[in-house]
Amino acid sequence: MSGRPQRADARRNRERILEAAFEAFAADGRLVPLDDIARRAGVGAGTVYRHFPTKEALFQAVVTDRIERIVDEAQALVRAEEPGEAFYGFLMWVVERAMFNHALCDALAADLRTLDARGLEEQFGSALEELLRRAQSAGEVRPDVDVDDVRTLMVGAMLMERRRRPEGSPGRMTALACDALRPVTKGDETLSPERNERRCEVCGKPFTSAPTGRPARFCGTACRQKAHRRRKTA
């Protein structure tokens, strides 16, 4: 009977230590002493050492805990009714929560297998890839974007938000970064920067423009002449 409350207390203490450590590492970096974390958590230093024998163990536990929350959020959004809104909303959500935590930024930019053996890398990559695939199928994300592109852009947005936040609008830099993922359209043309593909202004047929010189507007001579005749008639 007496053991059950002790286990509950131990769980609560562990959660308090993780929350305090998250705040401490985010504010002061990895050099913060464990005694300071214990003070923030309202527990003794011995309690911290019982749960986490080294500061590195505590550091990894904090990052792993936050990554698990991110994975849970991604998996919850995989079946959202609006794929584009779910995809971009997830990116904004991650950036906002991770931008001031250097450890979390580094973890998201790297291979999560270095954190633990619970398959976080596979879970995160799979959920993010599904969010991306559904958004692309809905026409909300450029078809030439892959998961590595998204992860790199996400980390870059964290750094930009951190730098601009003191005087900039919250989320503005992330929104600008997300714009790079959207399909590029201009008038009746649709352009994929990766393949330099355009659509003819007359027939709408896609064609590949020359890499140099003035961008072509028509897929061939017939459509160019047809456009010329239309202009003369008008």
Tab-separated table of C-alpha atoms in Angstrom:
chain	number	residue	atom	x	y	z
A	1	MET	CA	0.000	0.000	0.000
A	2	SER	CA	2.738	2.445	0.957
A	3	GLY	CA	4.649	1.870	-2.291
A	4	ARG	CA	1.891	3.194	-4.570
A	5	PRO	CA	1.977	6.858	-3.348
A	6	GLN	CA	5.769	6.787	-3.547
A	7	ARG	CA	5.634	5.756	-7.195
A	8	ALA	CA	3.129	8.548	-7.908
A	9	ASP	CA	5.381	11.042	-6.125
A	10	ALA	CA	8.358	9.812	-8.118
A	11	ARG	CA	6.482	10.315	-11.387
A	12	ARG	CA	5.452	13.816	-10.379
A	13	ASN	CA	8.990	14.678	-9.356
A	14	ARG	CA	10.329	13.408	-12.664
A	15	GLU	CA	7.848	15.563	-14.588
A	16	ARG	CA	8.749	18.611	-12.516
A	17	ILE	CA	12.446	17.986	-13.118
A	18	LEU	CA	11.906	17.628	-16.884
A	19	GLU	CA	9.891	20.859	-17.045
A	20	ALA	CA	12.466	22.742	-14.977
A	21	ALA	CA	15.322	21.330	-17.047
A	22	PHE	CA	13.574	22.299	-20.281
A	23	GLU	CA	13.282	25.890	-19.095
A	24	ALA	CA	16.847	25.936	-17.782
A	25	PHE	CA	18.437	24.453	-20.904
A	26	ALA	CA	16.385	26.769	-23.118
A	27	ALA	CA	17.381	29.854	-21.122
A	28	ASP	CA	20.981	29.084	-20.137
A	29	GLY	CA	22.147	26.245	-22.380
A	30	ARG	CA	23.742	22.953	-21.407
A	31	LEU	CA	26.121	24.560	-18.926
A	32	VAL	CA	23.406	25.160	-16.323
A	33	PRO	CA	24.263	23.264	-13.072
A	34	LEU	CA	22.041	20.422	-11.946
A	35	ASP	CA	21.647	22.177	-8.581
A	36	ASP	CA	19.965	25.109	-10.357
A	37	ILE	CA	17.578	22.712	-12.100
A	38	ALA	CA	16.736	21.095	-8.761
A	39	ARG	CA	15.968	24.526	-7.335
A	40	ARG	CA	13.684	25.359	-10.262
A	41	ALA	CA	11.872	22.035	-9.827
A	42	GLY	CA	11.455	22.517	-6.084
A	43	VAL	CA	13.241	19.267	-5.231
A	44	GLY	CA	16.559	18.347	-3.689
A	45	ALA	CA	19.669	17.690	-5.758
A	46	GLY	CA	19.580	14.059	-4.601
A	47	THR	CA	16.130	13.626	-6.160
A	48	VAL	CA	17.469	14.862	-9.512
A	49	TYR	CA	20.425	12.473	-9.349
A	50	ARG	CA	18.171	9.525	-8.514
A	51	HIS	CA	16.206	10.074	-11.718
A	52	PHE	CA	19.095	11.289	-13.880
A	53	PRO	CA	22.594	10.259	-12.775
A	54	THR	CA	24.290	12.727	-15.153
A	55	LYS	CA	23.430	16.052	-16.710
A	56	GLU	CA	23.793	14.483	-20.153
A	57	ALA	CA	21.156	11.894	-19.256
A	58	LEU	CA	18.809	14.670	-18.139
A	59	PHE	CA	19.546	16.680	-21.273
A	60	GLN	CA	18.721	13.753	-23.554
A	61	ALA	CA	15.568	12.976	-21.571
A	62	VAL	CA	14.359	16.571	-21.966
A	63	VAL	CA	14.914	16.584	-25.721
A	64	THR	CA	13.373	13.131	-26.125
A	65	ASP	CA	10.291	14.197	-24.146
A	66	ARG	CA	9.763	17.218	-26.421
A	67	ILE	CA	10.331	15.215	-29.606
A	68	GLU	CA	7.738	12.666	-28.449
A	69	ARG	CA	5.202	15.488	-28.062
A	70	ILE	CA	6.002	16.713	-31.568
A	71	VAL	CA	5.602	13.200	-32.983
A	72	ASP	CA	2.244	12.837	-31.203
A	73	GLU	CA	1.035	16.109	-32.716
A	74	ALA	CA	2.144	15.091	-36.232
A	75	GLN	CA	0.434	11.718	-35.962
A	76	ALA	CA	-2.771	13.370	-34.722
A	77	LEU	CA	-2.865	15.642	-37.791
A	78	VAL	CA	-2.261	12.934	-40.392
A	79	ARG	CA	-6.009	12.412	-40.951
A	80	ALA	CA	-7.049	16.062	-40.735
A	81	GLU	CA	-9.779	17.147	-43.153
A	82	GLU	CA	-7.705	20.036	-44.569
A	83	PRO	CA	-4.277	18.594	-45.533
A	84	GLY	CA	-2.722	21.937	-46.426
A	85	GLU	CA	-3.873	23.610	-43.238
A	86	ALA	CA	-2.659	20.629	-41.180
A	87	PHE	CA	0.768	20.614	-42.852
A	88	TYR	CA	1.489	24.331	-42.566
A	89	GLY	CA	-0.108	24.544	-39.129
A	90	PHE	CA	2.179	21.784	-37.896
A	91	LEU	CA	5.281	23.585	-39.183
A	92	MET	CA	4.221	26.813	-37.453
A	93	TRP	CA	3.467	24.894	-34.247
A	94	VAL	CA	6.874	23.188	-34.173
A	95	VAL	CA	8.810	26.370	-34.925
A	96	GLU	CA	6.994	28.328	-32.230
A	97	ARG	CA	7.727	25.715	-29.574
A	98	ALA	CA	11.292	24.865	-30.527
A	99	MET	CA	12.863	28.091	-31.769
A	100	PHE	CA	14.376	29.144	-28.429
A	101	ASN	CA	15.685	25.672	-27.582
A	102	HIS	CA	19.043	25.064	-29.264
A	103	ALA	CA	19.039	21.386	-28.302
A	104	LEU	CA	15.630	20.787	-29.863
A	105	CYS	CA	16.623	22.630	-33.034
A	106	ASP	CA	19.748	20.500	-33.331
A	107	ALA	CA	17.777	17.299	-32.704
A	108	LEU	CA	15.193	18.108	-35.384
A	109	ALA	CA	17.960	18.951	-37.843
A	110	ALA	CA	19.858	15.718	-37.170
A	111	ASP	CA	19.074	12.030	-36.918
A	112	LEU	CA	16.826	11.394	-33.917
A	113	ARG	CA	18.262	7.879	-33.509
A	114	THR	CA	21.034	9.466	-31.448
A	115	LEU	CA	18.518	10.247	-28.696
A	116	ASP	CA	16.997	6.892	-27.843
A	117	ALA	CA	16.009	3.498	-29.173
A	118	ARG	CA	12.247	4.061	-29.293
A	119	GLY	CA	12.012	4.694	-32.999
A	120	LEU	CA	11.450	8.453	-32.804
A	121	GLU	CA	13.282	9.095	-36.068
A	122	GLU	CA	11.091	6.645	-37.975
A	123	GLN	CA	7.899	7.885	-36.283
A	124	PHE	CA	8.661	11.538	-36.884
A	125	GLY	CA	9.816	11.010	-40.469
A	126	SER	CA	6.819	8.841	-41.308
A	127	ALA	CA	4.256	11.258	-39.852
A	128	LEU	CA	5.877	14.297	-41.488
A	129	GLU	CA	6.090	12.496	-44.829
A	130	GLU	CA	2.399	11.616	-44.664
A	131	LEU	CA	1.466	15.219	-43.831
A	132	LEU	CA	3.581	16.377	-46.763
A	133	ARG	CA	2.205	13.768	-49.191
A	134	ARG	CA	-1.413	14.632	-48.399
A	135	ALA	CA	-0.737	18.367	-48.740
A	136	GLN	CA	0.944	17.763	-52.109
A	137	SER	CA	-1.972	15.625	-53.294
A	138	ALA	CA	-4.293	18.490	-52.370
A	139	GLY	CA	-2.190	20.887	-54.453
A	140	GLU	CA	-1.053	22.878	-51.410
A	141	VAL	CA	2.684	22.043	-51.611
A	142	ARG	CA	5.034	21.967	-54.592
A	143	PRO	CA	5.517	18.448	-55.972
A	144	ASP	CA	9.332	18.707	-56.001
A	145	VAL	CA	9.581	19.092	-52.193
A	146	ASP	CA	10.668	16.159	-50.007
A	147	VAL	CA	10.851	15.543	-46.258
A	148	ASP	CA	14.516	16.571	-46.027
A	149	ASP	CA	13.607	19.915	-47.614
A	150	VAL	CA	10.855	20.426	-45.048
A	151	ARG	CA	13.050	19.548	-42.071
A	152	THR	CA	15.818	21.855	-43.249
A	153	LEU	CA	13.392	24.707	-43.839
A	154	MET	CA	11.798	24.123	-40.428
A	155	VAL	CA	15.123	24.462	-38.636
A	156	GLY	CA	15.984	27.529	-40.708
A	157	ALA	CA	12.657	29.110	-39.736
A	158	MET	CA	13.470	28.539	-36.054
A	159	LEU	CA	16.727	30.458	-36.421
A	160	MET	CA	15.075	33.270	-38.380
A	161	GLU	CA	12.237	33.617	-35.867
A	162	ARG	CA	14.710	33.731	-33.005
A	163	ARG	CA	16.643	36.504	-34.693
A	164	ARG	CA	13.632	38.585	-35.803
A	165	ARG	CA	11.336	38.029	-32.803
A	166	PRO	CA	12.492	41.015	-30.665
A	167	GLU	CA	11.201	43.560	-33.188
A	168	GLY	CA	9.322	41.481	-35.790
A	169	SER	CA	5.803	40.069	-35.930
A	170	PRO	CA	5.521	36.567	-34.390
A	171	GLY	CA	5.395	33.896	-37.065
A	172	ARG	CA	6.222	36.222	-39.953
A	173	MET	CA	9.524	34.564	-40.854
A	174	THR	CA	7.945	31.110	-40.695
A	175	ALA	CA	5.126	32.272	-42.957
A	176	LEU	CA	7.657	33.597	-45.471
A	177	ALA	CA	9.543	30.299	-45.334
A	178	CYS	CA	6.317	28.343	-45.868
A	179	ASP	CA	5.598	30.428	-48.965
A	180	ALA	CA	8.628	28.768	-50.565
A	181	LEU	CA	6.826	25.424	-50.300
A	182	ARG	CA	3.658	26.542	-52.039
A	183	PRO	CA	3.060	25.926	-55.770
A	184	VAL	CA	4.304	28.853	-57.845
A	185	THR	CA	1.652	30.470	-60.041
A	186	LYS	CA	1.719	33.607	-62.157
A	187	GLY	CA	-1.323	34.493	-64.181
A	188	ASP	CA	-2.128	31.571	-66.455
A	189	GLU	CA	1.334	30.080	-65.952
A	190	THR	CA	2.379	27.479	-63.448
A	191	LEU	CA	6.095	27.228	-62.781
A	192	SER	CA	8.006	24.524	-60.946
A	193	PRO	CA	11.420	26.074	-60.116
A	194	GLU	CA	13.010	22.640	-59.806
A	195	ARG	CA	12.252	21.659	-63.405
A	196	ASN	CA	11.850	25.160	-64.930
A	197	GLU	CA	8.451	24.017	-66.183
A	198	ARG	CA	5.870	26.494	-67.502
A	199	ARG	CA	2.429	26.287	-69.078
A	200	CYS	CA	1.614	27.720	-72.482
A	201	GLU	CA	-0.510	30.882	-72.329
A	202	VAL	CA	-2.621	29.636	-75.273
A	203	CYS	CA	-3.200	25.904	-74.859
A	204	GLY	CA	-2.126	25.402	-71.241
A	205	LYS	CA	0.271	22.591	-72.166
A	206	PRO	CA	3.296	22.282	-69.850
A	207	PHE	CA	6.711	22.769	-71.406
A	208	THR	CA	10.300	23.215	-70.244
A	209	SER	CA	11.801	26.631	-70.765
A	210	ALA	CA	15.413	27.206	-71.811
A	211	PRO	CA	17.714	27.771	-68.810
A	212	THR	CA	18.983	31.076	-70.244
A	213	GLY	CA	17.474	33.983	-72.149
A	214	ARG	CA	13.996	35.454	-71.954
A	215	PRO	CA	11.394	33.042	-70.484
A	216	ALA	CA	9.199	31.493	-73.171
A	217	ARG	CA	5.460	32.125	-73.069
A	218	PHE	CA	4.271	29.503	-75.567
A	219	CYS	CA	4.916	25.811	-76.124
A	220	GLY	CA	5.692	26.182	-79.842
A	221	THR	CA	5.339	28.129	-83.081
A	222	ALA	CA	1.656	27.293	-83.648
A	223	CYS	CA	0.577	28.711	-80.291
A	224	ARG	CA	2.856	31.722	-80.716
A	225	GLN	CA	1.240	32.515	-84.071
A	226	LYS	CA	-2.231	31.966	-82.653
A	227	ALA	CA	-1.492	34.435	-79.838
A	228	HIS	CA	-0.185	36.920	-82.418
A	229	ARG	CA	-3.387	36.637	-84.484
A	230	ARG	CA	-5.491	37.150	-81.368
A	231	ARG	CA	-3.605	40.330	-80.508
A	232	LYS	CA	-4.095	41.680	-84.052
A	233	THR	CA	-7.815	40.869	-83.957
A	234	ALA	CA	-8.177	42.563	-80.590
